[in-house]
PDB file of C-alpha atoms in Angstrom:
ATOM      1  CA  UNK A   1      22.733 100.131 -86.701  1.00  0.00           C
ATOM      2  CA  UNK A   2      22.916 102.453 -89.836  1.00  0.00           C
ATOM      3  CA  UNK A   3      22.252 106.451 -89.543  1.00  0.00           C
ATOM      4  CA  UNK A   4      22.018 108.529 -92.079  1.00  0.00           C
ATOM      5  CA  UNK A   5      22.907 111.746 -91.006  1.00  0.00           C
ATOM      6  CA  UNK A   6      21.382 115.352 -92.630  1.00  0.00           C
ATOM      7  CA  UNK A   7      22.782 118.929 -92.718  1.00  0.00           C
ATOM      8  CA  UNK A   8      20.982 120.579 -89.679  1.00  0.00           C
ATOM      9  CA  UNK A   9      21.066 117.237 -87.158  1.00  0.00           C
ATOM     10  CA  UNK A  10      24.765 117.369 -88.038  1.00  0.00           C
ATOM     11  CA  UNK A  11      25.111 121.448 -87.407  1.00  0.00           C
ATOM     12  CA  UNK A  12      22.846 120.779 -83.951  1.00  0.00           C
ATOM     13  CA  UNK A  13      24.636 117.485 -82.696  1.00  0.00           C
ATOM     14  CA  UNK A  14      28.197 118.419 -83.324  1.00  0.00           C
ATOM     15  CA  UNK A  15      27.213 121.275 -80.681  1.00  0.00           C
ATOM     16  CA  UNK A  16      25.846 119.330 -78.212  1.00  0.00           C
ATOM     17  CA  UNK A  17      28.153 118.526 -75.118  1.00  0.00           C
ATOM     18  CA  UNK A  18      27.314 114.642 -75.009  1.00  0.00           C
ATOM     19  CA  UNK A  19      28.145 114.475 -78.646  1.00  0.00           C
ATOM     20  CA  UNK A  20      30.008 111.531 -78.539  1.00  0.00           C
ATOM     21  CA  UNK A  21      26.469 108.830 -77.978  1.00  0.00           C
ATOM     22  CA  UNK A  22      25.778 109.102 -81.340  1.00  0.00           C
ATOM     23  CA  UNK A  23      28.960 107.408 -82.957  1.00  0.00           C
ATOM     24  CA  UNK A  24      28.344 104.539 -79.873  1.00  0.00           C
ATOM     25  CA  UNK A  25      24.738 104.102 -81.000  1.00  0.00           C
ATOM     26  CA  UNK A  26      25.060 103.579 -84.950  1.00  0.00           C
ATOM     27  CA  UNK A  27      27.899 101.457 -86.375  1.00  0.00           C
ATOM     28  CA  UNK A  28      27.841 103.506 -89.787  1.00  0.00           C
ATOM     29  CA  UNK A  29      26.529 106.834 -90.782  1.00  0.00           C
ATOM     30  CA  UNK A  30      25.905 107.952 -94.061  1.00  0.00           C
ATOM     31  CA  UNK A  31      26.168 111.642 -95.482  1.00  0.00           C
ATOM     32  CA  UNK A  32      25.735 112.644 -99.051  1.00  0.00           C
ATOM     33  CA  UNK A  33      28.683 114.715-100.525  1.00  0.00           C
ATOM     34  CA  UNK A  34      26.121 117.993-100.503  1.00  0.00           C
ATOM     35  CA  UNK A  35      24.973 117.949 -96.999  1.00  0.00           C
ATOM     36  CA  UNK A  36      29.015 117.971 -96.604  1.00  0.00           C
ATOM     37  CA  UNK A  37      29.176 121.157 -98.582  1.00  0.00           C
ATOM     38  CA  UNK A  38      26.776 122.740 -96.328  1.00  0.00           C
ATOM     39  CA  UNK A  39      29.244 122.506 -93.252  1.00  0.00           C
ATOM     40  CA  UNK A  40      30.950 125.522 -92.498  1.00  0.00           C
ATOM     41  CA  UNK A  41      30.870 126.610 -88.669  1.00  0.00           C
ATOM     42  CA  UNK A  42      33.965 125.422 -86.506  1.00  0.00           C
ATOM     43  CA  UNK A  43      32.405 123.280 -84.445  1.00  0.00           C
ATOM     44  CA  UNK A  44      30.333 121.072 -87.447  1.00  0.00           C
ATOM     45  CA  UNK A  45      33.300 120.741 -89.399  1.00  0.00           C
ATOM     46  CA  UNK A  46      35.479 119.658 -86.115  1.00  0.00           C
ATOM     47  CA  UNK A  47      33.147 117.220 -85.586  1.00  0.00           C
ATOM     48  CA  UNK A  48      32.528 115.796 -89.200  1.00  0.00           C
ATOM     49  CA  UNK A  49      36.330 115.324 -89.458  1.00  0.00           C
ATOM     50  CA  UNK A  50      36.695 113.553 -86.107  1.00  0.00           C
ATOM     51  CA  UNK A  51      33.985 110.918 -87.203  1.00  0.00           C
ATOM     52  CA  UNK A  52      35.060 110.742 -90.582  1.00  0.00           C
ATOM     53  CA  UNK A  53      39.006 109.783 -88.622  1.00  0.00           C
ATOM     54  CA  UNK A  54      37.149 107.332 -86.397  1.00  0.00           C
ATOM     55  CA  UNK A  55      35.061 105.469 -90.026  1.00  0.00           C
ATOM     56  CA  UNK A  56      31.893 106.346 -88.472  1.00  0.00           C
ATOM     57  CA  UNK A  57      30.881 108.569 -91.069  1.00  0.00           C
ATOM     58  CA  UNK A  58      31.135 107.335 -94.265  1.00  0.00           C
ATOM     59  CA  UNK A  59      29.992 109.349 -97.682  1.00  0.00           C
ATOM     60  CA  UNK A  60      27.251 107.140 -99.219  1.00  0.00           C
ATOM     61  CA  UNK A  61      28.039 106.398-103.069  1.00  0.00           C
ATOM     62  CA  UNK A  62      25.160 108.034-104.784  1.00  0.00           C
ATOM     63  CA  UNK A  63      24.133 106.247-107.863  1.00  0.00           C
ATOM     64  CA  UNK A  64      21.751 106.917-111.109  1.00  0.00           C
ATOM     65  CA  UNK A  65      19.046 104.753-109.681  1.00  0.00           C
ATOM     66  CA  UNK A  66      19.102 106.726-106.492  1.00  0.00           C
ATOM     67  CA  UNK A  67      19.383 110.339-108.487  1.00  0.00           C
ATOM     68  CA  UNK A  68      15.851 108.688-110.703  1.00  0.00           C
ATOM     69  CA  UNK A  69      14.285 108.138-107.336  1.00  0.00           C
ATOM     70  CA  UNK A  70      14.710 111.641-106.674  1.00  0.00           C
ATOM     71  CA  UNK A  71      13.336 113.186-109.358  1.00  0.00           C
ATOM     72  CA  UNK A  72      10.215 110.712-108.976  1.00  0.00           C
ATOM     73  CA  UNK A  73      10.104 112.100-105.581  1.00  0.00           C
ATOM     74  CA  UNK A  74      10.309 115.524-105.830  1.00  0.00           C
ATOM     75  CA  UNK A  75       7.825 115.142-108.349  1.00  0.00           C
ATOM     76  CA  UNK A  76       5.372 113.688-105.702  1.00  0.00           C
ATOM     77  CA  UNK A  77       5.633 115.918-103.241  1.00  0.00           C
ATOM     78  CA  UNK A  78       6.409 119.303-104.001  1.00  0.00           C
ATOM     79  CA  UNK A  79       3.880 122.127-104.006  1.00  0.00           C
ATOM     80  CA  UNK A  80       2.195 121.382-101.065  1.00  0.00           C
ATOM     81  CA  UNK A  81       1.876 124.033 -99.187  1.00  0.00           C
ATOM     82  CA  UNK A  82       1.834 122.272 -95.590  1.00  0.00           C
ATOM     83  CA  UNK A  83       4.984 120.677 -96.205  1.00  0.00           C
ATOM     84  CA  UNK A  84       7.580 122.911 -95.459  1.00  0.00           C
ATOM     85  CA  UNK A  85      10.244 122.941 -98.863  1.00  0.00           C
ATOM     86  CA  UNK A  86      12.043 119.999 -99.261  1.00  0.00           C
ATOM     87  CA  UNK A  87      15.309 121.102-100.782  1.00  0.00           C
ATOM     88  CA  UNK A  88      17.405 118.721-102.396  1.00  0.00           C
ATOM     89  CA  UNK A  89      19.682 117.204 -99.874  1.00  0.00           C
ATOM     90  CA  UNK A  90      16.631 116.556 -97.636  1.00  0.00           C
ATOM     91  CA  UNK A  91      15.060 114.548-100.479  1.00  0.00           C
ATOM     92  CA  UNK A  92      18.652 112.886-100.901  1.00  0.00           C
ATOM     93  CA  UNK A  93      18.616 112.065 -97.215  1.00  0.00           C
ATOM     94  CA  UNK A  94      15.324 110.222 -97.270  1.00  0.00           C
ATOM     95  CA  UNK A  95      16.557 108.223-100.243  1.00  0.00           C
ATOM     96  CA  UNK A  96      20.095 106.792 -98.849  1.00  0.00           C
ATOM     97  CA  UNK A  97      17.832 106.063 -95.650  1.00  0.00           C
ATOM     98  CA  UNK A  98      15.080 104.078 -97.693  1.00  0.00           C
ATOM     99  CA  UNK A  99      17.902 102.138 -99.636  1.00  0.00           C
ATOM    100  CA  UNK A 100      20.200 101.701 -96.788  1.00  0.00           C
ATOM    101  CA  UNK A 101      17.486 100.478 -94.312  1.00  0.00           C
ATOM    102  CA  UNK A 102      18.652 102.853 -92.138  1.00  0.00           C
ATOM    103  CA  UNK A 103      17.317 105.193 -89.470  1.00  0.00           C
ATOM    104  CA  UNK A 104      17.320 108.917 -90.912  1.00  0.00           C
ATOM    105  CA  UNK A 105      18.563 111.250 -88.293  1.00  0.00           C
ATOM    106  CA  UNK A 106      16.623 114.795 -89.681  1.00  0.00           C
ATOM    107  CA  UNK A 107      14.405 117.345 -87.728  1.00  0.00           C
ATOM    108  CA  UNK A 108      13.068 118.689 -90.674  1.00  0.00           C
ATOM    109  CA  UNK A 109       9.918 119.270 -90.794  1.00  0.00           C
ATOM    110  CA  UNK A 110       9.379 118.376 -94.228  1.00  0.00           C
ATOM    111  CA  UNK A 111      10.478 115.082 -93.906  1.00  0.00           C
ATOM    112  CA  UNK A 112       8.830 114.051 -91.045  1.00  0.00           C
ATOM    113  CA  UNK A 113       5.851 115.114 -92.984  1.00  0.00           C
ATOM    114  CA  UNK A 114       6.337 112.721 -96.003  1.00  0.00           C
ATOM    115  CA  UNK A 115       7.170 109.702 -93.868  1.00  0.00           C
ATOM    116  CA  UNK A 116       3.878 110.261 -92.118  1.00  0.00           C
ATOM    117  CA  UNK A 117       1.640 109.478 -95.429  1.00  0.00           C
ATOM    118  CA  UNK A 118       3.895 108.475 -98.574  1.00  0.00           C
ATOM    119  CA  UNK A 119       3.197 104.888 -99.122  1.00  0.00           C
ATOM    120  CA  UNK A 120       7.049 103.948-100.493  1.00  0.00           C
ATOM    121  CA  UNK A 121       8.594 105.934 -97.497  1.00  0.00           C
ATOM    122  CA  UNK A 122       6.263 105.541 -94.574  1.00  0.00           C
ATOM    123  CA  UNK A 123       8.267 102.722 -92.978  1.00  0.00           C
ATOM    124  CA  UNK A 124      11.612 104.777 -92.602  1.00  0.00           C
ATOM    125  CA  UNK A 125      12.307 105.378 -89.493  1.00  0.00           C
ATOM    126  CA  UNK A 126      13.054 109.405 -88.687  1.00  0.00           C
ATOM    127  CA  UNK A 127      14.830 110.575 -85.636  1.00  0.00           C
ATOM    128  CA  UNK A 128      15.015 113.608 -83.810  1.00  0.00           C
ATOM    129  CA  UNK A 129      17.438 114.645 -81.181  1.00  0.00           C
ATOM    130  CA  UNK A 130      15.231 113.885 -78.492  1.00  0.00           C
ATOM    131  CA  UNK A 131      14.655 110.238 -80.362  1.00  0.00           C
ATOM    132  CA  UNK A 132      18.450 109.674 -80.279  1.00  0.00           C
ATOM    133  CA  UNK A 133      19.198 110.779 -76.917  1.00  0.00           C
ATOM    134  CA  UNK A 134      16.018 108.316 -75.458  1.00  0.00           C
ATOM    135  CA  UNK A 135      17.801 105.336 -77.805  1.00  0.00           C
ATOM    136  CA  UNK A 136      21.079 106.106 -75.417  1.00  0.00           C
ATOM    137  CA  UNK A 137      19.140 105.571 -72.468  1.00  0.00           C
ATOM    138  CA  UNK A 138      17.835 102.150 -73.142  1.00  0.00           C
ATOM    139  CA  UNK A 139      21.618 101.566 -74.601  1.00  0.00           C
ATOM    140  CA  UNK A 140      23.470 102.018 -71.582  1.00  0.00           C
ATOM    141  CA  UNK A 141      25.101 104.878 -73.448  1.00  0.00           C
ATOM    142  CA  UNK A 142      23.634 107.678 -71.057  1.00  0.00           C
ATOM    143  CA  UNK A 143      22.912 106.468 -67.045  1.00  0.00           C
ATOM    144  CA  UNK A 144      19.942 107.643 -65.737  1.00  0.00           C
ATOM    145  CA  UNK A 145      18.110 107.255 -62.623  1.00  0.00           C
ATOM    146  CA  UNK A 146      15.413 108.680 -62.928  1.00  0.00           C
ATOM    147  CA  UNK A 147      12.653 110.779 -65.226  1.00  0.00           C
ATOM    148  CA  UNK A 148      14.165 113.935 -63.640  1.00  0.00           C
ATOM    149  CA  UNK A 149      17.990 112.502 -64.918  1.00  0.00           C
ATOM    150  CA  UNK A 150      16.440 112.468 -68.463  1.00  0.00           C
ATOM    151  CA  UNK A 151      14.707 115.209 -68.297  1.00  0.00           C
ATOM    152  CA  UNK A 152      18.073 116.844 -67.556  1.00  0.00           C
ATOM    153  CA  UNK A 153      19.667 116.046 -70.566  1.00  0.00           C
ATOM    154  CA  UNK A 154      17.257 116.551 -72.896  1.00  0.00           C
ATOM    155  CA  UNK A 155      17.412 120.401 -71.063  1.00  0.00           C
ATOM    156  CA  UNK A 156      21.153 120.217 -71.900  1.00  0.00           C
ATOM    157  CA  UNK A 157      20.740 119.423 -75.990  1.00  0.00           C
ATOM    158  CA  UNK A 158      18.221 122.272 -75.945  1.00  0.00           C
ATOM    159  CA  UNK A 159      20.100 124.323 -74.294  1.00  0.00           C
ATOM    160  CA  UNK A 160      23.149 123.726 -76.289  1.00  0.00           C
ATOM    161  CA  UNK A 161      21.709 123.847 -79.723  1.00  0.00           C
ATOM    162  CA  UNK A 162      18.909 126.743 -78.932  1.00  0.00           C
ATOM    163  CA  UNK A 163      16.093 123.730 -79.708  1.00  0.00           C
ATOM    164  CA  UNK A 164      12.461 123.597 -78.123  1.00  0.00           C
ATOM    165  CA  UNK A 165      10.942 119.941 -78.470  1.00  0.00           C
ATOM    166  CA  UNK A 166       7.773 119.892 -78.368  1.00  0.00           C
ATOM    167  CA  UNK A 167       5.712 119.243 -74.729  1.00  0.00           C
ATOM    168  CA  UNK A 168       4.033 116.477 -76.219  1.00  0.00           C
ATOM    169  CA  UNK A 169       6.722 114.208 -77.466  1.00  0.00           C
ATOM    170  CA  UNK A 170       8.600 115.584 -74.214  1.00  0.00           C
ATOM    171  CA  UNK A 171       5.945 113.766 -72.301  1.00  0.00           C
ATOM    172  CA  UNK A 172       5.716 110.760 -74.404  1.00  0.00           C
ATOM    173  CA  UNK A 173       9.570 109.665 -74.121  1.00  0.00           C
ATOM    174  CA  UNK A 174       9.267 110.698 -70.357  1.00  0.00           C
ATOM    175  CA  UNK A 175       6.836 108.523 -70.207  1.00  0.00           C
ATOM    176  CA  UNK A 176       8.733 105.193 -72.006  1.00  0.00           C
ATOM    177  CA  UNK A 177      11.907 106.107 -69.857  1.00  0.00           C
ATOM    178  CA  UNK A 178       9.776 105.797 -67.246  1.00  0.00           C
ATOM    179  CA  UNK A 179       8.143 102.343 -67.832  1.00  0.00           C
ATOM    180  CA  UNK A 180      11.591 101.655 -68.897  1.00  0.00           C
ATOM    181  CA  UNK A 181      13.479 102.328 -65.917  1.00  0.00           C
ATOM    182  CA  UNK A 182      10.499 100.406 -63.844  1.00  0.00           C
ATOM    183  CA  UNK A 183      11.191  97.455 -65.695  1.00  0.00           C
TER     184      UNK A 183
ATOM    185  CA  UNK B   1       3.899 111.273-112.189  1.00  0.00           C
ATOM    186  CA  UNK B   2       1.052 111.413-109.968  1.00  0.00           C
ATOM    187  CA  UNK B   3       1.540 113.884-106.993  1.00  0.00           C
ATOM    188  CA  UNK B   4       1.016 111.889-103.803  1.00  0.00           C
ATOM    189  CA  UNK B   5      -1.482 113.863-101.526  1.00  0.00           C
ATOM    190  CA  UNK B   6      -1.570 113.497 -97.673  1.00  0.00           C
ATOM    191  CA  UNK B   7      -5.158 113.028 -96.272  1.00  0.00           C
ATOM    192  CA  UNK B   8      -7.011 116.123 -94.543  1.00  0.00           C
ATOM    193  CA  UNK B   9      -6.738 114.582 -91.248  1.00  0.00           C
ATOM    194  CA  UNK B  10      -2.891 115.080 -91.682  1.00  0.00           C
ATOM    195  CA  UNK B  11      -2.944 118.385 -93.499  1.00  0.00           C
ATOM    196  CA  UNK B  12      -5.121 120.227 -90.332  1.00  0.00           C
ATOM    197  CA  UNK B  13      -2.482 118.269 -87.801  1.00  0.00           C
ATOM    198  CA  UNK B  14       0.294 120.003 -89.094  1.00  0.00           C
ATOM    199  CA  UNK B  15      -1.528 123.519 -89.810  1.00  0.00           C
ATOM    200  CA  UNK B  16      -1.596 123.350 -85.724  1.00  0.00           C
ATOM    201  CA  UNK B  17       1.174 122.725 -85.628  1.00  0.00           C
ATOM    202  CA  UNK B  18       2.730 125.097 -87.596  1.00  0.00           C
ATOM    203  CA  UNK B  19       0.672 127.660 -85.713  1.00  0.00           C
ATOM    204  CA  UNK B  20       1.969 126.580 -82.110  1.00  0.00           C
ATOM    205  CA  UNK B  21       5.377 126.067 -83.626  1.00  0.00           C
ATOM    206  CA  UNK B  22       5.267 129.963 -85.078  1.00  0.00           C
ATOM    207  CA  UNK B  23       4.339 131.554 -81.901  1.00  0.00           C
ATOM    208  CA  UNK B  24       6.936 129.633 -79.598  1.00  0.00           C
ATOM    209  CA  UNK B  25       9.339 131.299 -82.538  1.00  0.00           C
ATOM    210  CA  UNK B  26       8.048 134.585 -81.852  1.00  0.00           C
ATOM    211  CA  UNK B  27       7.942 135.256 -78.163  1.00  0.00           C
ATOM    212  CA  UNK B  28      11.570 133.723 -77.619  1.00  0.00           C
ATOM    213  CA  UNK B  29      12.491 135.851 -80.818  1.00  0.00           C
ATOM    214  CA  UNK B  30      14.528 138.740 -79.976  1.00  0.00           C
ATOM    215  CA  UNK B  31      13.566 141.277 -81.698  1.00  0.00           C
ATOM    216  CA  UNK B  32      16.140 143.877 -80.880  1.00  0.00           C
ATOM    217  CA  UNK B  33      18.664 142.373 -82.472  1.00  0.00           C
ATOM    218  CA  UNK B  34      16.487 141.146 -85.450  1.00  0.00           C
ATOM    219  CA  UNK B  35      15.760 144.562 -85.906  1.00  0.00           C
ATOM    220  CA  UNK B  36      19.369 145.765 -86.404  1.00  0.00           C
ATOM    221  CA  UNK B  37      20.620 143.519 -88.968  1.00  0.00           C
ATOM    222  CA  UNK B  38      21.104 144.201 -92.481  1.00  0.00           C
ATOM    223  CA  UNK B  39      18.216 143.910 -94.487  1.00  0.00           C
ATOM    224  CA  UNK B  40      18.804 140.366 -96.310  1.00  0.00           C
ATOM    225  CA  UNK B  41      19.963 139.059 -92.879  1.00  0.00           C
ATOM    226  CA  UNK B  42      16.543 140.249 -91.246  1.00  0.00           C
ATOM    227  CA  UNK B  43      14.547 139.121 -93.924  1.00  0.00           C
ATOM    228  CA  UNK B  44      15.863 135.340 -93.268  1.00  0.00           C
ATOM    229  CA  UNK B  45      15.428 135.994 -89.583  1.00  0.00           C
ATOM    230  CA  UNK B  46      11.509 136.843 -90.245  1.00  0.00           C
ATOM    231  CA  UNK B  47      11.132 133.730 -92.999  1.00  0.00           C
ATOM    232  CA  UNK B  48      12.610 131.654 -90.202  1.00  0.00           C
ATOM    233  CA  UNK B  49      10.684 132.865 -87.304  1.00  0.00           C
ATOM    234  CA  UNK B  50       7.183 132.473 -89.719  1.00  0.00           C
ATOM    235  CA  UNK B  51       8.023 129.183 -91.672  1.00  0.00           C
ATOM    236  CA  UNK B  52      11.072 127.279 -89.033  1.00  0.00           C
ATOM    237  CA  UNK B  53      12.772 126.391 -92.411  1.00  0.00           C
ATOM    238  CA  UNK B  54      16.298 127.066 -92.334  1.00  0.00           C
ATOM    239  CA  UNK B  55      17.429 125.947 -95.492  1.00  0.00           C
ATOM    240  CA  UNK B  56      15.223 128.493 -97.326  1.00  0.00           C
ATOM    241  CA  UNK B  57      16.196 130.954 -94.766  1.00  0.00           C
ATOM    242  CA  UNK B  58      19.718 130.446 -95.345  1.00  0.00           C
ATOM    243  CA  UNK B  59      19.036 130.465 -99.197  1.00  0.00           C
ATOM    244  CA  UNK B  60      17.254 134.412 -98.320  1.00  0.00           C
ATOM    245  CA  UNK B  61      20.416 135.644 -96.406  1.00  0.00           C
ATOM    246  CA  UNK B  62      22.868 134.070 -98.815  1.00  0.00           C
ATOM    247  CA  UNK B  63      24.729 131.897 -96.285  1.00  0.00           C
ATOM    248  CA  UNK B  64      25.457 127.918 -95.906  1.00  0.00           C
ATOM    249  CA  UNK B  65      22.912 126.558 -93.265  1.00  0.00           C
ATOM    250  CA  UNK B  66      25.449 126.396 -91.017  1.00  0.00           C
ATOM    251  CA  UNK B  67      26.083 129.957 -91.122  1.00  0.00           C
ATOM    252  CA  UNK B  68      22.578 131.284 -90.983  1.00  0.00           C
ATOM    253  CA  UNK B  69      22.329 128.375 -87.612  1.00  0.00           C
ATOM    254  CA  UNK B  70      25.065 131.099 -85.695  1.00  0.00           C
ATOM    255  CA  UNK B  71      22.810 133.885 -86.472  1.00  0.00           C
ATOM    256  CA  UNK B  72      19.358 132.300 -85.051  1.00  0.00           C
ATOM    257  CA  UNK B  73      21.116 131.554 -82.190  1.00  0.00           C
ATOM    258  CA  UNK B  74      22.213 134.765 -81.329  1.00  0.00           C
ATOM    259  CA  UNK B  75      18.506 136.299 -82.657  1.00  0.00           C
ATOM    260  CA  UNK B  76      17.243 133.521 -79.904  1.00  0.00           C
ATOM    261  CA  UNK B  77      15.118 132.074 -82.106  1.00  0.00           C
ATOM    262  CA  UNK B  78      14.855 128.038 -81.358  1.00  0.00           C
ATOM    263  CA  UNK B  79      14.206 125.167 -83.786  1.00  0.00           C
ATOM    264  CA  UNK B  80      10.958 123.627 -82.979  1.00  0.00           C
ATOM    265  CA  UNK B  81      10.804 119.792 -83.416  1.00  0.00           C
TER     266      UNK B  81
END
């Protein structure tokens, strides 16, 4: 499976204590050269390096095409005011993962927006934290026993990265661990 | 190029949820230390806490995201998703 990976999931992830799921769940992930720039903080760049060393993370080649898809983009959804700004490298993110048909690790708010109503980009598929760590469940890449087990962890990224997921899609991947661990 | 418009449906989803998202920000906020930063610091603190977009917020305080991410941890302030 292909990731691409965007400046504040990378920050968030590289400070979570079960870090190392995410370069078991996606063979490749792609970063663009200007979420890169945006690393700074010990821990981020730690972690960028070690999965750069390992060829996880690879820096996607950005082309012309892609750079004319942006600007057609940004054209089509900026100045709405109930989409939170979409800066550049988020728009950049949504592009590598619509040409590399892969899954677009991103908790921005923004993005999650445009996937749920542009026509071109509604099929990519956007991940948040809690998305990834439910993926490592049904992987075999995080035991659990129980909905309590999961719960757990979930507790642990939030606690490690300062996040609050919302109750309701809490509830809703409690609820698929659930049916999944009855299975 | 034609702008591409979500429907109204959508549009009073998210207003909720921007709303719900906005107060969690607030009452885990803490304000103490918001309070005592510098002023371009505080000023990205408060965009933060009212719009949960760090990029812009980092833009306001004049850091990388990364850096302004060490500073809404210590101000407590969570990243709803």
């Amino acid at each position: 499976m292909i990731g691409v990976i965007d400046t504040c999931f990378l920050i968030d992830w590289s400070r979570f204590r079960r870090r190392e799921i995410l370069e078991k769940l996606f063979n490749v992930l792609l970063i663009h050269e200007e979420v890169l720039r945006q690393i700074r903080s010990e821990s981020a760049i730690g972690y960028v390096s070690e999965l750069f060393t390992k060829g996880v993370l690879r820096l996607y080649p950005w082309s012309n095409m892609d750079e004319k898809e942006f600007i057609i983009l940004r054209s089509q959804v900026s100045s709405n005011s109930r989409i939170p700004s979409l800066e550049r490298p988020d728009l950049l993110c949504l592009i590598i993962a619509y040409n590399s048909d892969a899954v677009l690790l991103s908790e921005n708010v923004g993005i999650h927006r445009v996937v749920q109503y542009h026509p071109r980009y509604s099929h990519v598929e956007v991940w948040i934290a809690l998305d990834v760590i439910e993926q490592s469940v049904y992987k075999g890449l995080i035991k659990v026993d129980s909905e309590e087990d999961f719960l757990s962890i979930v507790k642990e990224y939030e606690l490690d990265t300062h996040h609050s997921f919302r109750k309701n899609k809490v509830r809703s991947a409690i609820e698929r661990v659930r049916e999944w661990l009855m299975r | 190029m034609d702008k591409v418009i979500p429907p109204k449906e959508l549009i009073e989803k998210w207003k909720r949820e921007d709303e719900e998202a906005r107060e969690i920000r607030r009452r885990m906020a803490n304000w103490d230390f918001i309070n005592k930063q510098p002023p371009r610091i505080r000023a990205a603190l408060l965009y933060f806490i009212e719009r949960g977009d760090r990029y812009v917020a980092a833009q306001i305080a004049g850091l990388t995201v990364d850096e302004f991410n060490e500073i809404r941890i210590k101000a407590n302030i969570p990243v709803v998703v």
